[in-house]
Amino acid sequence: MTYTTNNRNIANLLRYINTHEGATKLELAENLNLSPASLTKISKKLISENILYEKEKIKNNRKRTDLLINYDKFKFIGIDLKTDITKVVFTNINLKVSYTFTKENSCQIKNAKDFFHNLFTEIQTFIKKNNVKEDEILGMGIMINLSEFHNKYHNYSFLEELNYEKLIEFAKGYFNFPLIVDTFIRALSLYQTFCEPSINNFFFMKYNTLIEGSIIVNNQLVKPFMDFNKKLGLNHVIIEPDSDVFCPTCKRKGCIETMISSSSIIKQLTEKYKDLPEISKNYEEHGFDYLVERAEKGEVEECLVLKKIANYTALLILNIDAVFSLDNFVVSGKLFKSPIFKNYLMISLQSYQLTEIEENFIVSHIEESSEFLASAYLPINYLFYNYNF
């Protein structure tokens, strides 16, 4: 699967119209540096294909004719693959959901071919049962939460058996439309560009089971491909060289995974409160949410833990900012929406740096309940908006 566009001018035009919720031919010509002849040719082609349509509007008391995207022209399928459940969603170009279903995964996923055979067969059945026209489906995306798989199984053997290229080839035996596969964090960072397109060049970071990150430049991933076999990443950046704890994955001491991953923190707190069974049980059942809840109630131990996480996170943010020098730093996750943690983080950032950082430090508006839509945005981004059809 190529990520290059069939026509850069058309790709730029589609993205511009989507971002600005419509545009006149004059606006498109001026902003995309297209000649009137080229623009007329492109617009006629896309209107004839029912991809664009014209609509008269009144703006600033003036009548104008806008080109708009027919968001119902194509359908897309998104698969959000986690260790415990798989969520499948059908959307239009603008991520309006038409169908969705969830299936529980077996307690231990072992055989990738059997797993995807069952999943693809179930999607085929769903398509037929709901009279979805397959020729209207432009593509399908699979978003895989590698950190969850690593945290549960301590390796990626399930995914290594059927790597990126093999999975795409495997899907061809079931569907006539292409498949795009990527990791949770990379798909989520692309989805961020859909949700808040005005935020352009940024480093995207999510604190969930582990800390993960990716880079967006000009609303696209810097490295537009993934590798199931890549085991190292942001989680294994060393943030505490004086630590005595070596990570079983990267064989280094003081990396993010050993110092401030949620699993590591909850394990420490569960052990600390072993003589207080009610608190210990709540940590086992509710994990990181319970930590934030107790910290916001003023519990000293939990406040100190959040301060430690904020301090290491600040170091990570400033070092990434120094290396990549992007316009913005976008963070996602419940932790960054906690007032007490955000306060600790800002204090830590200011203690390491004299200049202001708050201006380009942005908390994502993406709610965790809608993150599954990032799986459907993978084919929308690479196929529709790159004019790969």
XYZ file of C-alpha atoms in Angstrom:
389
model
C 0.000 0.000 0.000
C 1.449 3.343 -1.033
C 0.887 6.449 1.045
C 1.628 8.845 -1.803
C -1.246 10.604 -3.522
C -2.477 9.982 -7.047
C -2.920 13.738 -7.483
C -1.383 16.239 -5.047
C -3.587 19.125 -6.236
C -6.776 17.132 -5.653
C -5.521 15.921 -2.267
C -4.739 19.487 -1.174
C -8.119 20.689 -2.450
C -10.051 18.004 -0.527
C -8.187 18.755 2.705
C -8.683 22.513 2.312
C -12.429 22.199 1.694
C -12.806 19.873 4.680
C -10.781 22.079 7.049
C -12.660 25.238 6.048
C -16.079 23.546 5.787
C -16.398 24.604 2.168
C -14.665 27.081 -0.126
C -15.284 29.076 -3.287
C -13.242 28.452 -6.410
C -11.550 31.816 -5.920
C -10.504 30.907 -2.362
C -9.172 27.570 -3.556
C -7.218 29.127 -6.426
C -5.641 31.741 -4.144
C -4.762 29.411 -1.277
C -3.655 26.376 -3.288
C -1.826 28.263 -6.047
C -3.958 26.678 -8.755
C -4.644 28.302 -12.085
C -8.326 28.904 -12.956
C -8.050 26.334 -15.747
C -6.627 23.644 -13.419
C -9.210 24.365 -10.741
C -12.082 24.219 -13.223
C -10.820 20.871 -14.547
C -10.438 19.407 -11.043
C -13.772 20.674 -9.740
C -15.663 19.402 -12.806
C -14.061 15.982 -12.391
C -14.901 15.724 -8.675
C -18.456 17.019 -9.136
C -19.058 14.486 -11.923
C -17.803 11.744 -9.582
C -20.237 12.965 -6.878
C -17.314 13.648 -4.531
C -17.966 17.400 -4.463
C -21.142 19.421 -4.916
C -21.917 23.127 -5.189
C -24.107 25.041 -2.764
C -25.074 28.699 -2.630
C -24.419 30.450 0.674
C -24.677 33.957 2.064
C -21.612 35.221 3.921
C -21.120 38.831 5.024
C -24.371 39.698 3.218
C -22.943 38.416 -0.059
C -24.077 35.454 -2.091
C -21.367 32.915 -2.868
C -21.133 29.419 -4.308
C -19.143 26.986 -2.202
C -17.671 23.643 -3.146
C -18.488 21.080 -0.448
C -17.551 17.446 0.097
C -20.237 14.801 -0.259
C -19.352 13.049 3.005
C -21.726 10.166 2.271
C -20.019 9.241 -1.009
C -17.937 6.514 0.672
C -18.060 4.333 3.751
C -15.131 3.249 5.907
C -14.556 0.504 8.453
C -12.471 0.963 11.578
C -11.219 -1.817 13.839
C -9.994 -0.865 17.311
C -8.023 -3.920 18.451
C -7.279 -4.231 22.162
C -6.300 -7.220 24.264
C -9.758 -7.766 25.758
C -12.178 -6.410 23.144
C -12.339 -5.529 19.472
C -14.613 -2.695 18.376
C -15.705 -2.417 14.741
C -17.232 0.794 13.405
C -18.702 1.851 10.029
C -18.563 5.579 9.234
C -18.873 8.060 6.395
C -16.027 10.372 5.299
C -16.777 12.779 8.157
C -16.672 9.979 10.773
C -20.443 9.924 11.220
C -21.140 6.457 12.653
C -23.697 4.278 10.873
C -22.995 0.910 12.510
C -20.829 -0.418 15.293
C -20.370 -3.699 17.124
C -18.038 -5.025 19.792
C -16.727 -8.534 20.321
C -14.851 -9.923 23.278
C -11.473 -11.466 22.553
C -10.451 -14.784 24.017
C -8.606 -14.566 27.321
C -5.325 -15.352 25.567
C -4.929 -14.428 21.902
C -2.438 -16.891 20.442
C -3.045 -17.503 16.752
C -3.189 -14.356 14.621
C -4.483 -16.073 11.474
C -7.385 -17.696 13.295
C -8.169 -14.469 15.114
C -8.287 -12.320 11.970
C -10.085 -15.035 9.994
C -12.890 -15.034 12.580
C -12.933 -11.232 12.731
C -12.964 -10.704 8.957
C -15.640 -13.378 8.508
C -17.800 -11.676 11.132
C -17.395 -8.321 9.322
C -18.346 -9.974 6.005
C -21.492 -11.379 7.629
C -22.303 -8.004 9.161
C -21.941 -6.271 5.773
C -24.362 -8.713 4.121
C -26.836 -8.709 7.017
C -27.073 -4.902 7.042
C -27.153 -4.571 3.232
C -24.022 -2.446 3.169
C -22.866 -2.040 -0.425
C -19.268 -3.234 -0.506
C -18.449 -1.105 -3.551
C -19.188 1.979 -1.404
C -16.572 0.952 1.167
C -13.341 2.726 0.252
C -11.129 1.129 2.883
C -10.657 -0.359 6.325
C -8.309 0.603 9.149
C -6.953 -1.501 12.003
C -5.662 0.308 15.066
C -3.624 -1.893 17.404
C -2.783 -0.897 20.959
C 0.731 -2.334 21.140
C 1.360 -1.096 24.689
C -1.669 -3.058 25.916
C -0.443 -6.223 24.219
C 3.044 -5.726 25.610
C 1.714 -5.021 29.110
C -0.416 -8.182 29.069
C 1.754 -10.641 27.164
C 5.219 -9.028 27.581
C 5.913 -9.524 23.878
C 4.295 -9.104 20.488
C 4.421 -12.739 19.337
C 0.721 -12.643 18.418
C 1.410 -9.759 16.043
C 4.837 -10.863 14.835
C 3.262 -13.995 13.401
C 1.199 -11.845 11.037
C 3.178 -8.671 10.470
C 2.101 -5.494 8.674
C 2.614 -6.678 5.090
C 1.265 -10.177 5.750
C -1.859 -8.842 7.446
C -2.648 -6.610 4.460
C -2.176 -9.561 2.083
C -4.255 -11.777 4.385
C -7.157 -9.271 4.273
C -7.223 -9.418 0.445
C -8.698 -12.898 0.725
C -11.785 -11.401 2.389
C -12.277 -7.876 1.018
C -11.935 -6.009 -2.271
C -11.001 -2.749 -0.559
C -7.563 -1.910 0.921
C -6.500 -2.203 4.549
C -4.438 0.326 6.537
C -2.778 -0.869 9.757
C -1.159 1.264 12.424
C -0.600 1.604 16.146
C -3.037 3.198 18.561
C -0.875 6.235 19.296
C -0.118 7.000 15.637
C -3.763 6.607 14.594
C -4.837 8.783 17.529
C -2.397 11.538 16.577
C -3.850 11.556 13.033
C -7.359 11.680 14.524
C -6.184 14.726 16.481
C -5.597 16.520 13.153
C -9.195 15.746 12.199
C -10.624 16.986 15.506
C -8.528 20.158 15.743
C -7.108 20.880 12.258
C -5.859 24.345 13.265
C -3.163 22.669 15.394
C -0.613 21.796 12.747
C 2.974 20.810 13.586
C 3.076 19.055 16.947
C 4.342 16.222 19.086
C 1.417 14.140 20.333
C 1.744 12.308 23.647
C -0.723 10.032 25.414
C -0.407 8.808 28.995
C -2.375 5.606 29.297
C -1.006 2.197 30.277
C 2.357 3.539 29.130
C 3.520 6.843 27.686
C 3.423 6.890 23.893
C 4.075 9.597 21.320
C 4.271 10.475 17.626
C 5.103 13.462 15.439
C 2.719 15.318 13.120
C 4.021 17.772 10.507
C 1.623 19.433 8.042
C -1.173 17.302 9.475
C 0.603 14.051 8.537
C 2.706 11.533 10.418
C 6.430 12.110 9.906
C 7.079 8.403 9.344
C 4.035 6.999 7.544
C 4.454 3.317 8.328
C 4.657 1.056 11.353
C 6.540 -2.040 12.398
C 5.009 -4.653 14.679
C 8.479 -5.823 15.625
C 9.658 -2.462 16.949
C 9.696 -2.963 20.693
C 11.385 0.233 21.826
C 10.046 3.758 21.717
C 9.117 6.639 23.983
C 8.500 4.242 26.880
C 12.205 3.400 26.984
C 13.703 6.873 27.091
C 15.905 7.089 30.207
C 14.581 9.697 32.640
C 16.278 8.579 35.874
C 19.918 7.503 35.399
C 20.351 7.002 39.172
C 17.690 4.302 39.286
C 18.744 0.768 40.239
C 15.811 -0.840 38.424
C 16.514 -2.365 35.006
C 13.683 -2.689 32.504
C 13.030 -6.291 31.347
C 12.194 -5.044 27.819
C 14.919 -2.556 26.933
C 17.496 -3.828 29.498
C 18.168 -0.229 30.570
C 17.703 1.298 33.975
C 15.571 4.309 34.749
C 13.418 4.271 31.609
C 9.871 5.615 31.534
C 8.329 2.167 31.711
C 10.083 1.307 34.971
C 9.726 4.756 36.543
C 6.250 6.119 35.742
C 4.218 3.642 33.707
C 0.767 3.229 35.267
C 1.357 -0.483 35.865
C 4.604 0.257 37.710
C 3.019 3.018 39.818
C -0.073 0.968 40.735
C 2.106 -2.017 41.641
C 4.094 0.173 44.041
C 0.971 1.668 45.641
C -0.762 -1.708 45.978
C 2.298 -2.978 47.824
C 2.471 0.152 49.998
C -1.143 -0.216 51.080
C -1.054 -3.990 51.574
C -1.986 -3.511 55.238
C -5.013 -1.440 54.189
C -6.966 -3.999 52.139
C -9.781 -1.649 51.062
C -7.370 0.869 49.509
C -5.222 -1.894 48.021
C -8.290 -3.531 46.465
C -9.460 -0.223 44.975
C -6.057 0.203 43.326
C -6.281 -3.271 41.846
C -9.813 -2.603 40.524
C -9.653 1.068 39.484
C -5.948 1.634 38.900
C -4.782 5.084 37.885
C -8.200 6.742 38.186
C -8.179 5.904 41.897
C -4.711 7.440 42.277
C -5.874 10.738 40.748
C -9.057 10.668 42.836
C -7.105 10.275 46.074
C -4.577 12.937 45.082
C -7.358 15.430 44.354
C -8.705 14.731 47.850
C -5.334 15.756 49.250
C -3.875 12.351 50.190
C -0.170 13.047 50.757
C 1.273 9.838 49.282
C -0.743 10.157 46.093
C 0.128 13.846 45.713
C 3.823 12.956 45.963
C 3.393 10.248 43.315
C 1.701 12.697 40.926
C 4.486 15.211 41.568
C 7.056 12.568 40.632
C 5.184 11.703 37.424
C 4.840 15.410 36.598
C 8.558 15.977 37.122
C 9.628 13.137 34.826
C 6.982 14.074 32.259
C 8.279 17.649 32.241
C 11.817 16.400 31.562
C 10.531 14.278 28.701
C 8.504 17.140 27.179
C 11.395 19.623 27.311
C 13.890 17.159 25.834
C 11.523 16.254 22.997
C 10.875 19.952 22.392
C 14.633 20.626 22.234
C 15.223 17.841 19.705
C 12.277 18.396 17.360
C 11.409 22.095 17.864
C 7.783 21.674 16.768
C 5.158 24.402 17.054
C 3.041 22.656 19.683
C 3.034 19.861 22.219
C -0.347 18.106 22.416
C -1.092 15.773 25.338
C -3.986 13.374 25.736
C -5.411 11.284 28.548
C -7.367 11.695 31.776
C -4.222 12.512 33.718
C -3.606 15.737 31.764
C -7.178 16.856 32.464
C -6.645 16.578 36.216
C -6.238 20.124 37.643
C -3.798 18.997 40.328
C -1.570 17.098 37.888
C -1.601 19.908 35.348
C -0.571 22.327 38.126
C 2.309 20.041 39.172
C 3.376 19.672 35.541
C 3.450 23.422 34.904
C 5.478 23.972 38.081
C 7.982 21.320 36.961
C 8.223 22.762 33.447
C 8.874 26.239 34.816
C 11.492 24.941 37.226
C 13.547 23.575 34.305
C 13.033 26.423 31.842
C 12.937 30.228 32.137
C 10.780 30.914 29.079
C 7.038 30.268 28.894
C 5.858 26.922 27.555
C 2.143 27.134 28.326
C 1.344 28.864 25.033
C 2.261 25.834 22.922
C 1.266 23.204 25.503
C -2.195 21.945 24.492
C -4.467 19.412 26.175
C -6.338 17.464 23.493
C -10.130 17.710 23.433
C -10.432 14.078 22.333
C -12.545 12.114 24.804
C -11.521 8.533 25.505
C -15.029 7.405 24.585
C -14.474 8.552 20.983
C -10.875 7.337 20.503
C -12.076 4.227 18.629
C -12.969 6.511 15.688
C -9.245 6.942 15.028
C -9.286 3.446 13.485
C -11.739 4.588 10.788
C -9.816 7.801 10.189
C -6.755 5.805 9.058
C -8.270 4.874 5.658
C -10.066 8.229 5.411
C -6.736 10.024 5.764
C -4.602 7.798 3.549
C -7.189 6.861 0.922
C -9.765 9.648 0.586
C -7.744 12.730 1.501
C -4.724 11.458 -0.414
C -6.995 10.742 -3.408
C -5.893 7.116 -3.469
C -8.943 5.708 -5.210
